[in-house]
Short mmCIF file of C-alpha atoms in Angstrom, two decimals:
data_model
loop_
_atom_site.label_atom_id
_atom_site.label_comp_id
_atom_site.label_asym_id
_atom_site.label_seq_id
_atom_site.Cartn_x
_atom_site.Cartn_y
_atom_site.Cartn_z
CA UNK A 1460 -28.24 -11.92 44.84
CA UNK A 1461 -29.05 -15.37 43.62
CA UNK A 1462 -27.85 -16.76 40.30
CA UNK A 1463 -30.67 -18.33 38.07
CA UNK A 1464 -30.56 -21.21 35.76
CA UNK A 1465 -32.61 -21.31 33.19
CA UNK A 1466 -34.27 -24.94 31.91
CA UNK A 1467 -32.98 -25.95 29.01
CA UNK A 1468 -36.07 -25.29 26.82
CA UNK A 1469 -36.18 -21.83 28.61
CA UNK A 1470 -31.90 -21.19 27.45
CA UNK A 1471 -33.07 -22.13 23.80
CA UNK A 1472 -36.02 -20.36 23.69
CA UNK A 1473 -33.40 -17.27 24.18
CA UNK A 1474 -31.89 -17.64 21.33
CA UNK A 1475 -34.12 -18.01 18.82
CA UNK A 1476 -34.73 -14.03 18.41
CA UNK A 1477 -30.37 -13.34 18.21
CA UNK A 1478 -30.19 -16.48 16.11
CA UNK A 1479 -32.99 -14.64 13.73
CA UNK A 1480 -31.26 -11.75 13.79
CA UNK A 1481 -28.14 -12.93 13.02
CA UNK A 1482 -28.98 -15.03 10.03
CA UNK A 1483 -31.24 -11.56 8.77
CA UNK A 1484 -27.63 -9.74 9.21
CA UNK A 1485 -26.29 -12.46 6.98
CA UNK A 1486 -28.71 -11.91 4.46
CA UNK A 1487 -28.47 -8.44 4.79
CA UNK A 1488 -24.51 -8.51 3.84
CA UNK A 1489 -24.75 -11.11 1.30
CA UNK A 1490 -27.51 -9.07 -0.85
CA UNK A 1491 -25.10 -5.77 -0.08
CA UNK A 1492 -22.13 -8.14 -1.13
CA UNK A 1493 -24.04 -9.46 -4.41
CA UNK A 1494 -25.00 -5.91 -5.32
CA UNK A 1495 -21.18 -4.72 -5.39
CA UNK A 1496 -20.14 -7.67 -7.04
CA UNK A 1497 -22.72 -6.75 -9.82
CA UNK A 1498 -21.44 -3.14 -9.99
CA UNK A 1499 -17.78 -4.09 -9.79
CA UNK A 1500 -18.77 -6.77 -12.79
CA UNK A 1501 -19.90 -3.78 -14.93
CA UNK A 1502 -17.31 -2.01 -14.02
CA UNK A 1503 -18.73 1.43 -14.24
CA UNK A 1504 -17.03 2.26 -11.08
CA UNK A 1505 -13.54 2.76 -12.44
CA UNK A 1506 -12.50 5.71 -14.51
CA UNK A 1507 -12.67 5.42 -18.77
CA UNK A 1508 -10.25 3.30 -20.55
CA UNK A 1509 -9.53 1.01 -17.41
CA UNK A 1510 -8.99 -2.68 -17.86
CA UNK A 1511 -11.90 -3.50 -14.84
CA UNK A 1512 -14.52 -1.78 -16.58
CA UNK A 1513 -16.96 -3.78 -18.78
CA UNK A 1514 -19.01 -1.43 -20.71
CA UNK A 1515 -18.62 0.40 -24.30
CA UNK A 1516 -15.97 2.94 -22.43
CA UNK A 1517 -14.02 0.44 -20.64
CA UNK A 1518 -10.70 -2.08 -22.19
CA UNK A 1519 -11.79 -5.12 -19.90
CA UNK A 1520 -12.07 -7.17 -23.69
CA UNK A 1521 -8.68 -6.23 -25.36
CA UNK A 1522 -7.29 -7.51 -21.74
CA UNK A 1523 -9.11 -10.56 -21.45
CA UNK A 1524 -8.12 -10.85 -25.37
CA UNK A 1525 -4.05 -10.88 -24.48
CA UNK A 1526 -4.18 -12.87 -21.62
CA UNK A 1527 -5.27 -15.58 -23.85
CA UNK A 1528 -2.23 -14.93 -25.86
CA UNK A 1529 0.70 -14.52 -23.53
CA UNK A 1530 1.04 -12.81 -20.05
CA UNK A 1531 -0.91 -9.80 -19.07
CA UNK A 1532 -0.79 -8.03 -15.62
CA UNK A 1533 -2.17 -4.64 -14.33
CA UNK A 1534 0.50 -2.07 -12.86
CA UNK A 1535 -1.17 -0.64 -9.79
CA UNK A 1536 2.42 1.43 -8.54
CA UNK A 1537 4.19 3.92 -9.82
CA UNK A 1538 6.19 4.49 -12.42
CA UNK A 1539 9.43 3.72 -10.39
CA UNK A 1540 8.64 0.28 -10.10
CA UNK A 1541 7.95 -0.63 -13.71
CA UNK A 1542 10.84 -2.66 -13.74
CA UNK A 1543 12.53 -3.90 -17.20
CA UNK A 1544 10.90 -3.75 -20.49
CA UNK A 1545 12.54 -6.54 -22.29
CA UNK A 1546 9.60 -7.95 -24.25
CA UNK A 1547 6.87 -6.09 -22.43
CA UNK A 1548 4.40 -3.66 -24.12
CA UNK A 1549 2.77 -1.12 -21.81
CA UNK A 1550 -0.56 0.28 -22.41
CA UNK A 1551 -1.46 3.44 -20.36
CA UNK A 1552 -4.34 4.20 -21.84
CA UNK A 1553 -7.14 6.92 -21.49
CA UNK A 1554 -4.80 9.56 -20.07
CA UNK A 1555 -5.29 13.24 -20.68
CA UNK A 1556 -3.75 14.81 -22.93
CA UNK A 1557 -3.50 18.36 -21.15
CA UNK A 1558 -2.51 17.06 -17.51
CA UNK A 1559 -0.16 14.44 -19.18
CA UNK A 1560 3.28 15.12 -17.80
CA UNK A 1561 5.82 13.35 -15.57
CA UNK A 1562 9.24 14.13 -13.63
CA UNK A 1563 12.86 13.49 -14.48
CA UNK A 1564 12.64 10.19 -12.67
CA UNK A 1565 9.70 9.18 -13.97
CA UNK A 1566 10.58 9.91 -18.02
CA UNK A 1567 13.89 7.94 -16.30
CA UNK A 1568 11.79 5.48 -15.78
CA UNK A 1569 9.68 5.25 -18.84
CA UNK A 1570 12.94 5.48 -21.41
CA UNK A 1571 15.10 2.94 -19.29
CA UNK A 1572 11.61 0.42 -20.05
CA UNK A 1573 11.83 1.14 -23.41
CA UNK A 1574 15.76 1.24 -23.76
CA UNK A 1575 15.41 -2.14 -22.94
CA UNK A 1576 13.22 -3.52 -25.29
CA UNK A 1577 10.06 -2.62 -23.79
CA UNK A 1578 6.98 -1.15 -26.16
CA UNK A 1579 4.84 2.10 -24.31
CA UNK A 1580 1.64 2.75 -26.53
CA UNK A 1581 0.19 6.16 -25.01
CA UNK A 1582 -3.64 6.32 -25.90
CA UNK A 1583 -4.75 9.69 -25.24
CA UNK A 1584 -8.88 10.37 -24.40
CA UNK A 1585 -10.89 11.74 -27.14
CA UNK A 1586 -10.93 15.44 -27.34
CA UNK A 1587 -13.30 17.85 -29.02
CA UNK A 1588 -11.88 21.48 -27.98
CA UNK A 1589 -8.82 23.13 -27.89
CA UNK A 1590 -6.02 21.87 -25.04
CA UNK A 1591 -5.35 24.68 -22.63
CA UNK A 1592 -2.20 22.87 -21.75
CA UNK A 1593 0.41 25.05 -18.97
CA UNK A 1594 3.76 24.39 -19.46
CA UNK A 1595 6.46 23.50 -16.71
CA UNK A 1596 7.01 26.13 -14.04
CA UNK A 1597 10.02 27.78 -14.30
CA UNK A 1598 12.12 30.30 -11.97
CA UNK A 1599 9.50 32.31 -9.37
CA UNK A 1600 7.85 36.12 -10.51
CA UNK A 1601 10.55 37.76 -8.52
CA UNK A 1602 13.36 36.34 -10.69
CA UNK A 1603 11.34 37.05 -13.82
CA UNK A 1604 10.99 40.72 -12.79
CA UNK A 1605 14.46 41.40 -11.79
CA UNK A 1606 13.72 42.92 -8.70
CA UNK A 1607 16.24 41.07 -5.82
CA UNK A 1608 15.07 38.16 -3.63
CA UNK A 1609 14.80 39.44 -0.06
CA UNK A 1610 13.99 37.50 3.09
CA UNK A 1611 15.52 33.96 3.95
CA UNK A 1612 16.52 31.47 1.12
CA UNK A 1613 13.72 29.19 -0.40
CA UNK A 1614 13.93 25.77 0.42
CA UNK A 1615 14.55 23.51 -2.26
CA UNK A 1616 11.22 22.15 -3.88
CA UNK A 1617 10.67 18.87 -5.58
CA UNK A 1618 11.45 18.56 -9.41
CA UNK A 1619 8.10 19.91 -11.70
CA UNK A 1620 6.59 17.35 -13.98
CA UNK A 1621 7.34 18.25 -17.28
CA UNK A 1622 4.48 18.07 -20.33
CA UNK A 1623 5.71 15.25 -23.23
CA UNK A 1624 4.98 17.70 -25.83
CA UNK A 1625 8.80 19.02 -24.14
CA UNK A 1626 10.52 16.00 -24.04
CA UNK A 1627 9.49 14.04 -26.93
CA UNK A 1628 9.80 16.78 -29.26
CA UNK A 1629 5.82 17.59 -30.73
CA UNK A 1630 3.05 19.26 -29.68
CA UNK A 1631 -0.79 19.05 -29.86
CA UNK A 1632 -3.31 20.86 -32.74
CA UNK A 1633 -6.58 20.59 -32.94
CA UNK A 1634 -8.88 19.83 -35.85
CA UNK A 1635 -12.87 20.23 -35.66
CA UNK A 1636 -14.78 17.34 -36.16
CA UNK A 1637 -18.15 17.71 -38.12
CA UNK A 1638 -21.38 17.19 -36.08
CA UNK A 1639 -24.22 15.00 -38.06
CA UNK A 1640 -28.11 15.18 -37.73
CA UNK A 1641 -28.61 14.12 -34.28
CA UNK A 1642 -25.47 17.46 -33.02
CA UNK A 1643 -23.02 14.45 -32.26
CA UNK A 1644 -19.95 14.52 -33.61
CA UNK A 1645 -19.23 12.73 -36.24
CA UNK A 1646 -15.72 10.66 -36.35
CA UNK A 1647 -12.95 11.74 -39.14
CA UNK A 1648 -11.28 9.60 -41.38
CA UNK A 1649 -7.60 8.64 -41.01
CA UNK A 1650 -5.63 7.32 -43.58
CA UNK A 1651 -2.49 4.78 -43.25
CA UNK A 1652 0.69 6.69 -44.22
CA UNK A 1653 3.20 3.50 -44.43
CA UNK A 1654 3.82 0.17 -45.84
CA UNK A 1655 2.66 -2.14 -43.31
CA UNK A 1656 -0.03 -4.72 -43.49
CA UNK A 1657 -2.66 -2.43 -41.63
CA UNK A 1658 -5.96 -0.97 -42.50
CA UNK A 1659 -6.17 1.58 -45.21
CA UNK A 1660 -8.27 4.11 -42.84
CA UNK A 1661 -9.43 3.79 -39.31
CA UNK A 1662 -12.19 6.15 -37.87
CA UNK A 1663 -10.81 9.00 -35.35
CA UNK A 1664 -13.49 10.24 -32.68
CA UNK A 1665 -10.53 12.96 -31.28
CA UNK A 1666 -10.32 16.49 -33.15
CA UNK A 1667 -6.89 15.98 -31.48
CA UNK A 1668 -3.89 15.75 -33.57
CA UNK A 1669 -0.11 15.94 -33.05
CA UNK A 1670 2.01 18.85 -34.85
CA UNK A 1671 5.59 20.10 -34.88
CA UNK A 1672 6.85 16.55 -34.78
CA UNK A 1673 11.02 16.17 -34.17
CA UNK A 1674 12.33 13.93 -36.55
CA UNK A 1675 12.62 11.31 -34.81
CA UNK A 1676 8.38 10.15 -35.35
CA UNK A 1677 7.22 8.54 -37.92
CA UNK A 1678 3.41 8.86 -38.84
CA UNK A 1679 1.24 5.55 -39.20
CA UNK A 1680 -2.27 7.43 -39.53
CA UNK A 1681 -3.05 10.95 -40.23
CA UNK A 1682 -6.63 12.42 -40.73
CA UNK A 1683 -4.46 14.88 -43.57
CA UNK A 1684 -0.58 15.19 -44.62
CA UNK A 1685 -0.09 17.51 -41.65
CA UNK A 1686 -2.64 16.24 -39.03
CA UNK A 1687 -1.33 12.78 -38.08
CA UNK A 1688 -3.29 11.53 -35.32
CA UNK A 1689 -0.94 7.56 -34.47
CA UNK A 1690 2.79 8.35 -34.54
CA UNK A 1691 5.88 6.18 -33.53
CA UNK A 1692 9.44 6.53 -32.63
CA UNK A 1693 12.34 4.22 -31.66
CA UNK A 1694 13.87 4.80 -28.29
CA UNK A 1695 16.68 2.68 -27.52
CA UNK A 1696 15.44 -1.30 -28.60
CA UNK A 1697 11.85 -0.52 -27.75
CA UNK A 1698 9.95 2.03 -29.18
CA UNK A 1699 7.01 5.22 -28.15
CA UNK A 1700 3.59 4.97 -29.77
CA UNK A 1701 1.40 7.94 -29.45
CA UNK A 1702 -2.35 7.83 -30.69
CA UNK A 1703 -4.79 10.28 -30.48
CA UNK A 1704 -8.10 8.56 -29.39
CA UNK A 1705 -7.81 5.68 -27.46
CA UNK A 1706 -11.43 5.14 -28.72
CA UNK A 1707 -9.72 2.63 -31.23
CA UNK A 1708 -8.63 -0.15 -28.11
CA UNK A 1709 -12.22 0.46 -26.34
CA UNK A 1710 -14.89 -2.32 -25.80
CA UNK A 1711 -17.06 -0.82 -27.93
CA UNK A 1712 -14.63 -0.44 -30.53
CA UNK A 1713 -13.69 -4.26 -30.57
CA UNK A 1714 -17.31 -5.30 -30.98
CA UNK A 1715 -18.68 -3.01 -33.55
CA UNK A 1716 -14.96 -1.68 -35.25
CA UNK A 1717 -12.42 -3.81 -34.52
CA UNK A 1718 -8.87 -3.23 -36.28
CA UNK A 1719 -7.51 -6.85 -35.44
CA UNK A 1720 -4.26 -5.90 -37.79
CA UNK A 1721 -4.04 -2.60 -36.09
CA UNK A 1722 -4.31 -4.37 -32.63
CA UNK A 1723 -1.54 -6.41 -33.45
CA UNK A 1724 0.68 -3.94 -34.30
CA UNK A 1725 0.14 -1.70 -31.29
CA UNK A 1726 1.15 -4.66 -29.72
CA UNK A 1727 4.29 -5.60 -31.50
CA UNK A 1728 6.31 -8.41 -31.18
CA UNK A 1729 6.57 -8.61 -27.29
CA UNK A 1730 4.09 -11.23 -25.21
CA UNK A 1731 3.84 -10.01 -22.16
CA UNK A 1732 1.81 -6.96 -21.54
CA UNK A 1733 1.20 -4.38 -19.16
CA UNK A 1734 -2.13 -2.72 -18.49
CA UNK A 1735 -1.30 0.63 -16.27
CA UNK A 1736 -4.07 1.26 -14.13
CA UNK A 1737 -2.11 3.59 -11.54
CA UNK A 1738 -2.50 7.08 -13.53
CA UNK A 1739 -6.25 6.13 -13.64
CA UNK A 1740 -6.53 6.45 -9.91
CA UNK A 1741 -6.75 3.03 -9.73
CA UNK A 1742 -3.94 2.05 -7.09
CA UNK A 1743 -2.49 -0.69 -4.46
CA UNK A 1744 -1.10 0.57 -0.97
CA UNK A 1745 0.60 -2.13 0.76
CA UNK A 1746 -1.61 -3.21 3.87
CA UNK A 1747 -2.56 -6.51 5.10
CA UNK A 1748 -5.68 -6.51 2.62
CA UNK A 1749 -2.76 -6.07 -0.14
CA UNK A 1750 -1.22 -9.22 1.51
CA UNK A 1751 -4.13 -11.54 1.98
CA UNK A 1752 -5.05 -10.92 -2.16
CA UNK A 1753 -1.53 -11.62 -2.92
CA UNK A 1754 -1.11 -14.79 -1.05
CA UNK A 1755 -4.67 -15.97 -1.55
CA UNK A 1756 -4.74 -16.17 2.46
CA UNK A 1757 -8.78 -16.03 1.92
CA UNK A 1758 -9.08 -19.39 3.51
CA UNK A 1759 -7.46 -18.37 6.57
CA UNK A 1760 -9.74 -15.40 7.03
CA UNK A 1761 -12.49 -17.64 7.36
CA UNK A 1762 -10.75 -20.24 9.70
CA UNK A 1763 -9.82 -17.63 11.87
CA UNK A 1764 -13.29 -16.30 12.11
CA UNK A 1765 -14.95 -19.57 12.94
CA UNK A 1766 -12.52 -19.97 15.44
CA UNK A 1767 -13.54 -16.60 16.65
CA UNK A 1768 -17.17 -17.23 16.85
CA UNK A 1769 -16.23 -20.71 18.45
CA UNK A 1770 -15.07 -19.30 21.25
CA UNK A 1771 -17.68 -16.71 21.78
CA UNK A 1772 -20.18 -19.62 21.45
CA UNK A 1773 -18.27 -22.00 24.14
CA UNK A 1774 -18.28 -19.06 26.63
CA UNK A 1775 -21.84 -18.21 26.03
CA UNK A 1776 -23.47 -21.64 26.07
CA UNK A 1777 -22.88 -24.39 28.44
CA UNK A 1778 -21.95 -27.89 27.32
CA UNK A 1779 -22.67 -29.98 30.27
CA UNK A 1780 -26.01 -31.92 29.82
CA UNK A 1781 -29.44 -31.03 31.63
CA UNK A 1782 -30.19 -32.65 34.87
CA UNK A 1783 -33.41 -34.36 33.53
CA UNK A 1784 -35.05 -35.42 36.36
CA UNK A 1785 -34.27 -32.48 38.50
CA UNK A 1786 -35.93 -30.11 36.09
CA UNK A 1787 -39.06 -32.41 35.66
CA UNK A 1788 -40.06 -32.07 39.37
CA UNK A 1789 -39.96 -28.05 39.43
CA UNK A 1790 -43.07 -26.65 38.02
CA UNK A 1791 -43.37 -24.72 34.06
CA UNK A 1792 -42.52 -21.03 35.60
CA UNK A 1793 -39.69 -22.55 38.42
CA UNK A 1794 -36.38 -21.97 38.07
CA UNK A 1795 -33.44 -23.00 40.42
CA UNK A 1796 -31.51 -20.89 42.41
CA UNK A 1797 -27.95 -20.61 44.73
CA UNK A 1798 -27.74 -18.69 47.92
CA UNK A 1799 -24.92 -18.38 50.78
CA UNK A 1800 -27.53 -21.59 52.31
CA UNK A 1801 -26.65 -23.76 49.09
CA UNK A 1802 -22.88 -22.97 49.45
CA UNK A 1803 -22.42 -23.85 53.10
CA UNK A 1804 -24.12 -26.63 52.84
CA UNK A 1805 -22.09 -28.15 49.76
CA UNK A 1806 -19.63 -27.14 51.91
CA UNK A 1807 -20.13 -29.21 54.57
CA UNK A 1808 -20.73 -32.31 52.05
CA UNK A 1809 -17.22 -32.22 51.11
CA UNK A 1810 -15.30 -31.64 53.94
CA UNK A 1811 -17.59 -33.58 56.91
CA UNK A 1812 -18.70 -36.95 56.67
CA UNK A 1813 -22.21 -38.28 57.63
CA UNK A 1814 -21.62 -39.96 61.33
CA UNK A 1815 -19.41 -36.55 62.14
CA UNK A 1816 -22.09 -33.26 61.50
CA UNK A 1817 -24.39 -33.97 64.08
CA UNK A 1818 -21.30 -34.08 67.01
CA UNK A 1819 -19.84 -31.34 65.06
CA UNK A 1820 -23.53 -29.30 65.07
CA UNK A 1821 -23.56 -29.81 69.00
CA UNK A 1822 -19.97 -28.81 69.17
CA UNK A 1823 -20.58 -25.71 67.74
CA UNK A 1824 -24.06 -24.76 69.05
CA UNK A 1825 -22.33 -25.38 72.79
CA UNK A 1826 -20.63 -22.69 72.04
CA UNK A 1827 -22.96 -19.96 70.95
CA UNK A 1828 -26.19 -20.76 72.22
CA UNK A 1829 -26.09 -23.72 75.41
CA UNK A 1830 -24.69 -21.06 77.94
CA UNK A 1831 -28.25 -19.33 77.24
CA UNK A 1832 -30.55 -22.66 78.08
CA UNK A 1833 -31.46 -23.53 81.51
CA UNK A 1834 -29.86 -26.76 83.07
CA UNK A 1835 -32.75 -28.87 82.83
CA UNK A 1836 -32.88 -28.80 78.83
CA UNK A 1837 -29.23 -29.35 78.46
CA UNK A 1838 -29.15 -32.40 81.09
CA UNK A 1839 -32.17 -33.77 78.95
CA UNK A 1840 -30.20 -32.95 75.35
CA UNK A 1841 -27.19 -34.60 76.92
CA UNK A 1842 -29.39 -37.43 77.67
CA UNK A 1843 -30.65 -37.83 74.08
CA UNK A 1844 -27.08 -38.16 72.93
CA UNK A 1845 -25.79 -40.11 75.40
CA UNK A 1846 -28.88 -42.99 74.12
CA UNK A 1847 -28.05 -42.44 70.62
CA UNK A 1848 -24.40 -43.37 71.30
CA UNK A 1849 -25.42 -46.44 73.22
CA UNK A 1850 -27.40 -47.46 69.74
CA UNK A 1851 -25.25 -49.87 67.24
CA UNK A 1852 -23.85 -48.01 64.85
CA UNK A 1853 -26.18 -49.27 62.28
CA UNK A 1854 -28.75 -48.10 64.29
CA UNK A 1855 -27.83 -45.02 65.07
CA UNK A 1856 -30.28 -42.31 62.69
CA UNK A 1857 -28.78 -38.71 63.16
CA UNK A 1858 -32.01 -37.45 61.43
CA UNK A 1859 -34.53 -38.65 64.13
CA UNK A 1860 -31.81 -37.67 66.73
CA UNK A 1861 -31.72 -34.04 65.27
CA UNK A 1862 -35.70 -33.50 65.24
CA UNK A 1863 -35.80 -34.95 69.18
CA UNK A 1864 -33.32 -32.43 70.16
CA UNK A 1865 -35.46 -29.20 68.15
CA UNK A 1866 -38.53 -30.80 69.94
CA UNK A 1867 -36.65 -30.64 73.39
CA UNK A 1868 -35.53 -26.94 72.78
CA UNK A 1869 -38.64 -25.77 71.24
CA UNK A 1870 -40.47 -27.10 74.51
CA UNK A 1871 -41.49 -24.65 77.31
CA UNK A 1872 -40.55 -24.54 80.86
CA UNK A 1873 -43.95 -25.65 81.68
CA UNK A 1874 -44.09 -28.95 80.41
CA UNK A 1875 -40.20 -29.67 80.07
CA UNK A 1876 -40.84 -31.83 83.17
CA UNK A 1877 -42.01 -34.68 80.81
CA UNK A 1878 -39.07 -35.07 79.00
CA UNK A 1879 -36.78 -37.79 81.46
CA UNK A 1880 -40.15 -39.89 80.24
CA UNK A 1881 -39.48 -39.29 77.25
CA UNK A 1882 -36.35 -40.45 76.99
CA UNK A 1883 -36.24 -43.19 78.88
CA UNK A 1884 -39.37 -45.20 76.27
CA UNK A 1885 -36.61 -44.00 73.66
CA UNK A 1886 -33.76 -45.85 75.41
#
């Protein structure tokens, strides 16, 4: 088949539709992109309590508050890779206070950061019923019955997470709150129990409050004598904070009730602070997206891609420049084309020079097609080459010699008698 080439108005005329599509793509994922980047602005994505989230039930303001202050990072790993809590304060805040447990090497964990110097303030959600809170598993309903085990031997299972309430020494109670006019409910009052420059009362939104304390806590705030709701103990050289509504550190709460003294203490002495974002959901798996944040390789990204679409535009498009006056002869709906004729014949121009291709044509058509001629037509062929070669080379014209010999072989028997005539007015 032949292989068309377009004029050049005809190749850019092509691409104005994929060009127009491509820049409506680009709009398309820039609006998508600007609409997520709204969304992840608010925030409203992430789960209550998280540091990203900008709205009444989010802590984006108390974090952009520290960093102004010292260091503050978000822990997005496990527990396991805390690290050392020499002066570090670690807020995991807005965990549940029924599902909050952990394993052996997690408390391991959590007490060597606070052996160490470090500060963990647990802010529990607000609660307004009872916990149902299930306490760590113990041996299986065939031990407890004391029937025997039969069949093979269990395989060992990974440690249980065990509830705080067991290895802190407390436990939860719970303490209505009072609903007003509108069947909200209203917040309680609780009342500072030590000598520290704090507020006298802070509001509590959580009918949560910790009993059966070891005595190891102290109380800070309790909403009565025996309903203390923010509690602390020393572990080590750092120290546990518990509080029972982590409404208190909330965006909402620093704009309408904010406790700047309170704040401060929760905080402590230490200036670098951890936001834990992990137990929220909120978590990093290593990848090459993981990589590219970390080492702001951004810029790269987009080289890369250019580079990409480079390519794909050098192989697409040719760079060599129009023939101009070879397209201006063919007519508006012409286009050029290359066939097996084209080929041989650029063949020919490169490997046979001028004075050589008729001899060569003759050459070859002696020996296909002469032994089929009668021997009057090739005496008067020979004839016409034998004048041409008595010519100077200068003027010597293998085109005129080419259409005498088609006029001699395209003659008839009938009249090929008047060719010697002929050829000896063109000698």
């Amino acid at each position: 088949m032949t292989k068309l080439s377009l004029p050049l108005s005809a190749r850019t005329g092509r691409w104005f539709p994929w060009l127009g599509l491509l820049l409506l793509g680009a709009g398309f994922v820039a609006g998508l992109g600007q609409l997520f980047q709204l969304r992840f602005q608010l925030g409203d994505v992430y789960p209550p309590y998280s540091s990203f989230r900008a709205d009444p039930l989010g802590t984006k303001a108390l974090y952009l508050a520290l960093s102004r202050l010292g260091t503050v990072r978000r822990h997005f790993q496990s527990l396991e890779k805390l690290g050392d809590g020499h002066g570090c304060t670690l807020f995991y805040l807005g965990a549940d206070a029924a599902s909050l447990r952990f394993t052996a090497n997690e408390y391991r964990h959590l007490e060597a950061f606070m052996h160490s110097g470090g500060r963990l303030v647990l802010a529990l959600l607000p609660a307004y019923h009872p916990l149902n809170i299930t306490t760590s598993t113990g041996s299986s309903p065939a031990s407890r019955s004391g029937q025997p085990k039969t069949g093979p031997p269990t395989q060992p299972t990974e440690p249980q997470p065990v509830p705080i309430t067991d290895r802190w020494q407390f436990s939860y109670g719970h303490a209505a709150l009072a609903k007003d006019e509108s069947g909200r409910y209203a917040p309680a009052i609780a009342e500072c129990n030590v000598q520290l420059p704090l507020p006298y009362w802070v509001p509590c939104s959580s009918a949560l409050f910790f009993d059966k304390l070891g005595p190891a806590w102290r109380v800070i705030y309790a909403r009565s004598p025996d309903q203390p709701v923010l509690i602390e103990r020393k572990v080590g050289q750092g120290c546990l904070v518990l509080c029972a509504d982590a409404y208190l550190l909330s965006n909402q709460a620093l704009r309408h009730q904010r406790y700047t003294s309170l704040l401060s203490w929760l905080l402590g002495p230490n200036r670098q602070v951890i936001f834990d974002e992990a137990h929220l959901g909120v978590s990093e798996e290593p990848g090459l997206a993981t990589i590219v944040r970390r080492y702001q390789l951004q810029g790269l990204g987009v080289v890369l891609l250019a580079l990409a679409g480079l390519f794909v535009w050098k192989n697409a498009a040719s760079f060599l420049p129009p023939q101009e006056g070879r397209w201006q002869r063919l007519e508006p709906d012409t286009v050029l084309g290359r066939d097996m004729a084209s080929g041989f014949l650029n063949l020919l121009r490169r490997n046979v020079r001028p004075d050589e291709l008729l001899s060569l044509c003759l050459v070859e058509w002696k020996k296909s097609c002469a032994a089929q001629l009668p021997r009057a037509k090739l005496e008067q062929v020979q004839a016409l080459i034998d004048a041409e070669n008595a010519r100077p080379p200068r003027d010597r014209d293998p085109v005129r010699l080419y259409v005498e010999l088609c006029r001699v072989l395209a003659r008839r028997p009938s009249v090929a008698k008047d060719v010697p005539s002929q050829v000896q007015s063109a000698t």
